Amino acid sequence: MKTILSADTMDIPDEVKIKIKAKIIEVEGPRGKLTRNFKHLNLDFQLITDEATGKKKLKIESWFGSRKTTAAIRTALSHVENLIKGVTKGYRYKMRFVYAHFPINASITNTNKSIEIRNFLGEKKVRKVDMLGGVSIVRSEKVKDELILDGNDIELVSRSAALINQKCHVKNKDIRKFLDGIYVSEKGTIVEEE
Amino acid sequence: PFKRYVEIGRVALVNYGKDYGKLVVIVDVIDQNRALVDAPDMVRTQMNFKRLSLTDITIDIKRVPKKKTLIAAMEAADVKNKWENSSWGRKLIVQKRRASLNDFDRFKLMLAKIKRAGLVKQELAKLKKQTTA
């Protein structure tokens, strides 16, 4: 069945500036600028100013939508929320090295943009992972065997973390026993809220 | 993104079927696809929304008014004049006129077009002379 109209709104904080043109959303904030293209969705995006409080809101409407297109409203709002968070607080993903016998030897090269992993499980193969655009990687000083990935775009930061994780899969072994690898230990923001 | 809504009192143009070209008022909505539609010179019937093109004009009526109230409301909102003065309405009137020309009218039209083109070319030539001089 088609639902005639389903809509949802979200508040936009004052520090960010949002521009919407033809389903391309541009968010600008203290940490930089992010854009996202929603042309694959069949939704109407509009910025409105709330009469009662005067704050800016983003309104997404779906006219004559099936269940799936109606569900896409909330996910589009979540994507925009992530854009806003990335541009105000940034994203910081922390990864820990886990090894039983062979210490994982990682060196950050290329001005914090790529990482080289040696001696994973004693293998001679050197694994090199380039970070995606806008993501920087650094070895944590205070904590042993920790990597910190920083960036504005959650998609790029989490994808870089996944790339590192996937490069260190164990092959031809019982993975319940050989638990070595680099795992995401914490997903947070760069600017901490007290 | 949407400015013209299907509502009770929305004036629409029929774009398919027996009543092609008529201005009708939506007096009730039957289900997701059909509306009850009425006009001063026709019996109240149901019509699919696909046969209607919504206009900018609305009138102030309650659900399913009697014919008398409907006609009074249309007079109060001055639908006929608003339509004939709107660009859409004027275009339709011109189209109808052009379709109903007979051969002599088309001949007169041709002469008028030639005369107008001649005047425009004269002015253009004057302006050209000014800029090159």
GROMACS .gro file of C-alpha atoms in nm:
model
  327
    1MET     CA    1   0.000   0.000   0.000
    2LYS     CA    2   0.120   0.355  -0.064
    3THR     CA    3   0.136   0.596   0.226
    4ILE     CA    4   0.020   0.935   0.101
    5LEU     CA    5   0.267   1.139   0.298
    6SER     CA    6   0.526   1.049   0.558
    7ALA     CA    7   0.768   1.308   0.685
    8ASP     CA    8   1.025   1.355   0.956
    9THR     CA    9   1.229   1.650   1.078
   10MET     CA   10   1.555   1.698   1.261
   11ASP     CA   11   1.714   1.995   1.438
   12ILE     CA   12   2.023   2.156   1.295
   13PRO     CA   13   2.262   2.305   1.551
   14ASP     CA   14   2.361   2.666   1.508
   15GLU     CA   15   2.731   2.617   1.433
   16VAL     CA   16   2.674   2.423   1.109
   17LYS     CA   17   2.565   2.566   0.776
   18ILE     CA   18   2.365   2.337   0.552
   19LYS     CA   19   2.303   2.387   0.181
   20ILE     CA   20   2.060   2.168  -0.006
   21LYS     CA   21   2.030   2.174  -0.382
   22ALA     CA   22   1.881   1.892  -0.585
   23LYS     CA   23   1.929   1.625  -0.317
   24ILE     CA   24   2.296   1.708  -0.270
   25ILE     CA   25   2.358   1.807   0.089
   26GLU     CA   26   2.657   2.020   0.184
   27VAL     CA   27   2.738   2.057   0.552
   28GLU     CA   28   2.994   2.309   0.671
   29GLY     CA   29   3.119   2.339   1.026
   30PRO     CA   30   3.420   2.416   1.244
   31ARG     CA   31   3.611   2.108   1.131
   32GLY     CA   32   3.552   2.143   0.758
   33LYS     CA   33   3.302   2.063   0.486
   34LEU     CA   34   3.129   1.742   0.385
   35THR     CA   35   2.894   1.668   0.096
   36ARG     CA   36   2.663   1.376   0.036
   37ASN     CA   37   2.455   1.289  -0.267
   38PHE     CA   38   2.109   1.147  -0.203
   39LYS     CA   39   1.995   1.130  -0.564
   40HIS     CA   40   1.931   0.757  -0.536
   41LEU     CA   41   1.647   0.822  -0.291
   42ASN     CA   42   1.303   0.943  -0.388
   43LEU     CA   43   1.260   1.194  -0.111
   44ASP     CA   44   1.200   1.568  -0.079
   45PHE     CA   45   1.456   1.754   0.130
   46GLN     CA   46   1.383   2.102   0.257
   47LEU     CA   47   1.515   2.339   0.521
   48ILE     CA   48   1.250   2.505   0.735
   49THR     CA   49   1.270   2.744   1.029
   50ASP     CA   50   1.064   2.636   1.325
   51GLU     CA   51   0.810   2.910   1.406
   52ALA     CA   52   0.794   2.844   1.777
   53THR     CA   53   1.164   2.841   1.862
   54GLY     CA   54   1.326   2.995   1.555
   55LYS     CA   55   1.570   2.706   1.508
   56LYS     CA   56   1.651   2.561   1.169
   57LYS     CA   57   1.522   2.216   1.086
   58LEU     CA   58   1.571   1.971   0.804
   59LYS     CA   59   1.246   1.817   0.680
   60ILE     CA   60   1.234   1.505   0.467
   61GLU     CA   61   0.907   1.404   0.301
   62SER     CA   62   0.806   1.093   0.111
   63TRP     CA   63   0.494   1.116  -0.106
   64PHE     CA   64   0.313   0.793  -0.201
   65GLY     CA   65   0.593   0.575  -0.071
   66SER     CA   66   0.609   0.205  -0.015
   67ARG     CA   67   0.737   0.067   0.314
   68LYS     CA   68   1.093   0.071   0.191
   69THR     CA   69   1.095   0.433   0.074
   70THR     CA   70   0.927   0.540   0.398
   71ALA     CA   71   1.203   0.360   0.587
   72ALA     CA   72   1.462   0.552   0.391
   73ILE     CA   73   1.350   0.881   0.551
   74ARG     CA   74   1.497   0.797   0.891
   75THR     CA   75   1.817   0.655   0.741
   76ALA     CA   76   1.869   0.972   0.535
   77LEU     CA   77   1.824   1.174   0.855
   78SER     CA   78   2.080   0.954   1.029
   79HIS     CA   79   2.325   1.008   0.745
   80VAL     CA   80   2.283   1.385   0.776
   81GLU     CA   81   2.324   1.355   1.152
   82ASN     CA   82   2.655   1.178   1.094
   83LEU     CA   83   2.763   1.452   0.853
   84ILE     CA   84   2.686   1.716   1.114
   85LYS     CA   85   2.863   1.525   1.389
   86GLY     CA   86   3.166   1.470   1.166
   87VAL     CA   87   3.188   1.836   1.085
   88THR     CA   88   3.152   1.954   1.447
   89LYS     CA   89   3.312   1.678   1.654
   90GLY     CA   90   3.491   1.455   1.404
   91TYR     CA   91   3.526   1.080   1.427
   92ARG     CA   92   3.798   0.890   1.612
   93TYR     CA   93   3.820   0.514   1.574
   94LYS     CA   94   4.067   0.327   1.795
   95MET     CA   95   4.206  -0.011   1.699
   96ARG     CA   96   4.414  -0.250   1.909
   97PHE     CA   97   4.670  -0.504   1.797
   98VAL     CA   98   4.593  -0.851   1.925
   99TYR     CA   99   4.866  -1.114   1.905
  100ALA     CA  100   4.961  -1.426   2.096
  101HIS     CA  101   5.327  -1.481   2.005
  102PHE     CA  102   5.441  -1.265   1.712
  103PRO     CA  103   5.436  -0.893   1.793
  104ILE     CA  104   5.266  -0.696   1.517
  105ASN     CA  105   5.511  -0.439   1.388
  106ALA     CA  106   5.334  -0.136   1.242
  107SER     CA  107   5.492   0.178   1.103
  108ILE     CA  108   5.301   0.485   0.993
  109THR     CA  109   5.432   0.625   0.667
  110ASN     CA  110   5.347   0.900   0.427
  111THR     CA  111   5.260   1.176   0.675
  112ASN     CA  112   5.003   0.977   0.871
  113LYS     CA  113   4.823   0.859   0.560
  114SER     CA  114   4.920   0.494   0.537
  115ILE     CA  115   5.031   0.211   0.757
  116GLU     CA  116   5.270  -0.080   0.699
  117ILE     CA  117   5.215  -0.398   0.898
  118ARG     CA  118   5.498  -0.649   0.940
  119ASN     CA  119   5.544  -0.976   1.127
  120PHE     CA  120   5.173  -1.050   1.150
  121LEU     CA  121   5.170  -1.412   1.269
  122GLY     CA  122   5.540  -1.427   1.180
  123GLU     CA  123   5.465  -1.391   0.808
  124LYS     CA  124   5.721  -1.233   0.578
  125LYS     CA  125   5.448  -1.054   0.382
  126VAL     CA  126   5.438  -0.679   0.441
  127ARG     CA  127   5.084  -0.542   0.438
  128LYS     CA  128   5.036  -0.183   0.332
  129VAL     CA  129   4.709   0.001   0.376
  130ASP     CA  130   4.643   0.350   0.242
  131MET     CA  131   4.395   0.559   0.435
  132LEU     CA  132   4.102   0.704   0.239
  133GLY     CA  133   4.067   1.078   0.179
  134GLY     CA  134   4.072   1.300   0.486
  135VAL     CA  135   4.155   1.018   0.728
  136SER     CA  136   4.476   1.032   0.930
  137ILE     CA  137   4.625   0.746   1.126
  138VAL     CA  138   4.861   0.770   1.417
  139ARG     CA  139   5.009   0.527   1.670
  140SER     CA  140   4.886   0.609   2.016
  141GLU     CA  141   5.172   0.714   2.250
  142LYS     CA  142   5.033   0.630   2.589
  143VAL     CA  143   4.860   0.303   2.507
  144LYS     CA  144   5.061   0.003   2.385
  145ASP     CA  145   4.966  -0.140   2.044
  146GLU     CA  146   4.691   0.105   1.960
  147LEU     CA  147   4.606   0.287   1.640
  148ILE     CA  148   4.398   0.603   1.625
  149LEU     CA  149   4.213   0.692   1.304
  150ASP     CA  150   4.082   1.047   1.278
  151GLY     CA  151   3.859   1.204   1.019
  152ASN     CA  152   3.544   1.398   0.944
  153ASP     CA  153   3.353   1.154   0.729
  154ILE     CA  154   3.232   0.851   0.925
  155GLU     CA  155   3.205   0.643   0.608
  156LEU     CA  156   3.570   0.699   0.519
  157VAL     CA  157   3.702   0.654   0.873
  158SER     CA  158   3.513   0.332   0.938
  159ARG     CA  159   3.599   0.199   0.595
  160SER     CA  160   3.971   0.265   0.656
  161ALA     CA  161   3.944   0.079   0.985
  162ALA     CA  162   3.777  -0.210   0.806
  163LEU     CA  163   4.050  -0.216   0.542
  164ILE     CA  164   4.316  -0.250   0.812
  165ASN     CA  165   4.116  -0.521   0.987
  166GLN     CA  166   4.060  -0.717   0.668
  167LYS     CA  167   4.426  -0.705   0.569
  168CYS     CA  168   4.505  -0.894   0.891
  169HIS     CA  169   4.276  -1.195   0.855
  170VAL     CA  170   4.423  -1.536   0.947
  171LYS     CA  171   4.422  -1.791   0.664
  172ASN     CA  172   4.417  -2.173   0.675
  173LYS     CA  173   4.394  -2.187   1.051
  174ASP     CA  174   4.132  -2.238   1.317
  175ILE     CA  175   4.022  -1.880   1.377
  176ARG     CA  176   3.878  -1.971   1.717
  177LYS     CA  177   4.231  -2.043   1.830
  178PHE     CA  178   4.435  -1.797   1.624
  179LEU     CA  179   4.272  -1.480   1.739
  180ASP     CA  180   4.543  -1.247   1.605
  181GLY     CA  181   4.450  -0.933   1.421
  182ILE     CA  182   4.383  -0.562   1.447
  183TYR     CA  183   4.039  -0.499   1.588
  184VAL     CA  184   3.832  -0.185   1.630
  185SER     CA  185   3.817  -0.123   2.003
  186GLU     CA  186   3.640   0.210   2.027
  187LYS     CA  187   3.424   0.428   1.803
  188GLY     CA  188   3.406   0.782   1.927
  189THR     CA  189   3.453   1.146   1.846
  190ILE     CA  190   3.762   1.362   1.842
  191VAL     CA  191   3.612   1.648   2.043
  192GLU     CA  192   3.505   1.501   2.376
  193GLU     CA  193   3.188   1.615   2.543
  194GLU     CA  194   3.237   1.660   2.918
  195PRO     CA  195   0.833   2.076  -0.380
  196PHE     CA  196   0.455   2.043  -0.416
  197LYS     CA  197   0.246   2.357  -0.425
  198ARG     CA  198  -0.090   2.242  -0.566
  199TYR     CA  199  -0.262   1.991  -0.340
  200VAL     CA  200  -0.567   1.777  -0.400
  201GLU     CA  201  -0.819   1.928  -0.156
  202ILE     CA  202  -1.190   1.996  -0.144
  203GLY     CA  203  -1.235   2.310  -0.349
  204ARG     CA  204  -0.933   2.266  -0.577
  205VAL     CA  205  -1.018   2.361  -0.935
  206ALA     CA  206  -0.880   2.118  -1.191
  207LEU     CA  207  -0.874   2.086  -1.568
  208VAL     CA  208  -0.994   1.761  -1.722
  209ASN     CA  209  -0.726   1.639  -1.959
  210TYR     CA  210  -0.872   1.309  -2.084
  211GLY     CA  211  -1.214   1.171  -2.165
  212LYS     CA  212  -1.558   1.288  -2.241
  213ASP     CA  213  -1.526   1.619  -2.051
  214TYR     CA  214  -1.189   1.711  -2.201
  215GLY     CA  215  -1.096   2.074  -2.144
  216LYS     CA  216  -1.352   2.145  -1.875
  217LEU     CA  217  -1.278   2.319  -1.548
  218VAL     CA  218  -1.413   2.113  -1.257
  219VAL     CA  219  -1.401   2.142  -0.881
  220ILE     CA  220  -1.294   1.855  -0.655
  221VAL     CA  221  -1.579   1.821  -0.404
  222ASP     CA  222  -1.477   1.496  -0.234
  223VAL     CA  223  -1.201   1.237  -0.239
  224ILE     CA  224  -1.323   0.881  -0.284
  225ASP     CA  225  -1.002   0.683  -0.239
  226GLN     CA  226  -0.638   0.710  -0.326
  227ASN     CA  227  -0.701   0.738  -0.699
  228ARG     CA  228  -1.045   0.887  -0.746
  229ALA     CA  229  -1.226   1.206  -0.665
  230LEU     CA  230  -1.584   1.321  -0.680
  231VAL     CA  231  -1.586   1.610  -0.918
  232ASP     CA  232  -1.847   1.873  -1.003
  233ALA     CA  233  -1.896   2.167  -1.237
  234PRO     CA  234  -2.187   2.406  -1.291
  235ASP     CA  235  -2.279   2.251  -1.626
  236MET     CA  236  -2.237   1.881  -1.560
  237VAL     CA  237  -2.366   1.602  -1.342
  238ARG     CA  238  -2.151   1.528  -1.036
  239THR     CA  239  -1.930   1.229  -1.129
  240GLN     CA  240  -1.628   1.040  -1.008
  241MET     CA  241  -1.302   1.086  -1.191
  242ASN     CA  242  -0.957   0.935  -1.164
  243PHE     CA  243  -0.686   1.180  -1.059
  244LYS     CA  244  -0.492   1.084  -1.367
  245ARG     CA  245  -0.759   1.254  -1.575
  246LEU     CA  246  -0.717   1.583  -1.387
  247SER     CA  247  -0.454   1.855  -1.400
  248LEU     CA  248  -0.460   2.068  -1.087
  249THR     CA  249  -0.468   2.447  -1.123
  250ASP     CA  250  -0.369   2.720  -0.881
  251ILE     CA  251  -0.730   2.816  -0.813
  252THR     CA  252  -0.922   2.698  -0.507
  253ILE     CA  253  -1.269   2.786  -0.386
  254ASP     CA  254  -1.413   2.783  -0.036
  255ILE     CA  255  -1.665   2.501  -0.005
  256LYS     CA  256  -1.755   2.225   0.239
  257ARG     CA  257  -1.756   1.859   0.141
  258VAL     CA  258  -2.005   1.784  -0.141
  259PRO     CA  259  -2.202   2.110  -0.158
  260LYS     CA  260  -2.534   2.144  -0.335
  261LYS     CA  261  -2.521   2.269  -0.690
  262LYS     CA  262  -2.651   2.613  -0.585
  263THR     CA  263  -2.384   2.657  -0.316
  264LEU     CA  264  -2.117   2.537  -0.556
  265ILE     CA  265  -2.216   2.791  -0.819
  266ALA     CA  266  -2.233   3.067  -0.558
  267ALA     CA  267  -1.886   2.978  -0.428
  268MET     CA  268  -1.744   2.978  -0.779
  269GLU     CA  269  -1.888   3.324  -0.837
  270ALA     CA  270  -1.744   3.445  -0.507
  271ALA     CA  271  -1.398   3.319  -0.595
  272ASP     CA  272  -1.433   3.451  -0.951
  273VAL     CA  273  -1.298   3.130  -1.101
  274LYS     CA  274  -1.388   3.213  -1.460
  275ASN     CA  275  -1.202   3.543  -1.470
  276LYS     CA  276  -0.904   3.415  -1.274
  277TRP     CA  277  -0.874   3.127  -1.521
  278GLU     CA  278  -0.909   3.340  -1.832
  279ASN     CA  279  -0.649   3.587  -1.707
  280SER     CA  280  -0.399   3.324  -1.601
  281SER     CA  281  -0.124   3.241  -1.850
  282TRP     CA  282  -0.237   2.877  -1.868
  283GLY     CA  283  -0.596   2.978  -1.940
  284ARG     CA  284  -0.492   3.234  -2.200
  285LYS     CA  285  -0.276   2.978  -2.377
  286LEU     CA  286  -0.568   2.735  -2.400
  287ILE     CA  287  -0.793   3.005  -2.543
  288VAL     CA  288  -0.533   3.088  -2.808
  289GLN     CA  289  -0.491   2.721  -2.893
  290LYS     CA  290  -0.865   2.682  -2.937
  291ARG     CA  291  -0.881   2.989  -3.159
  292ARG     CA  292  -0.596   2.864  -3.375
  293ALA     CA  293  -0.760   2.524  -3.414
  294SER     CA  294  -1.086   2.678  -3.525
  295LEU     CA  295  -0.945   2.897  -3.804
  296ASN     CA  296  -1.081   2.851  -4.152
  297ASP     CA  297  -0.870   2.890  -4.465
  298PHE     CA  298  -0.947   3.258  -4.510
  299ASP     CA  299  -0.847   3.324  -4.150
  300ARG     CA  300  -0.521   3.142  -4.203
  301PHE     CA  301  -0.456   3.356  -4.508
  302LYS     CA  302  -0.518   3.672  -4.307
  303LEU     CA  303  -0.289   3.536  -4.035
  304MET     CA  304  -0.012   3.477  -4.288
  305LEU     CA  305  -0.035   3.837  -4.412
  306ALA     CA  306  -0.031   3.969  -4.057
  307LYS     CA  307   0.277   3.761  -3.969
  308ILE     CA  308   0.462   3.884  -4.278
  309LYS     CA  309   0.373   4.243  -4.195
  310ARG     CA  310   0.489   4.204  -3.834
  311ALA     CA  311   0.814   4.038  -3.942
  312GLY     CA  312   0.875   4.326  -4.182
  313LEU     CA  313   0.836   4.586  -3.907
  314VAL     CA  314   1.066   4.392  -3.673
  315LYS     CA  315   1.333   4.366  -3.945
  316GLN     CA  316   1.311   4.740  -4.010
  317GLU     CA  317   1.372   4.822  -3.644
  318LEU     CA  318   1.654   4.570  -3.629
  319ALA     CA  319   1.818   4.727  -3.934
  320LYS     CA  320   1.796   5.071  -3.771
  321LEU     CA  321   1.961   4.941  -3.454
  322LYS     CA  322   2.233   4.767  -3.653
  323LYS     CA  323   2.309   5.090  -3.838
  324GLN     CA  324   2.338   5.271  -3.505
  325THR     CA  325   2.588   5.028  -3.356
  326THR     CA  326   2.810   5.007  -3.665
  327ALA     CA  327   2.806   5.387  -3.711
   0.00000   0.00000   0.00000
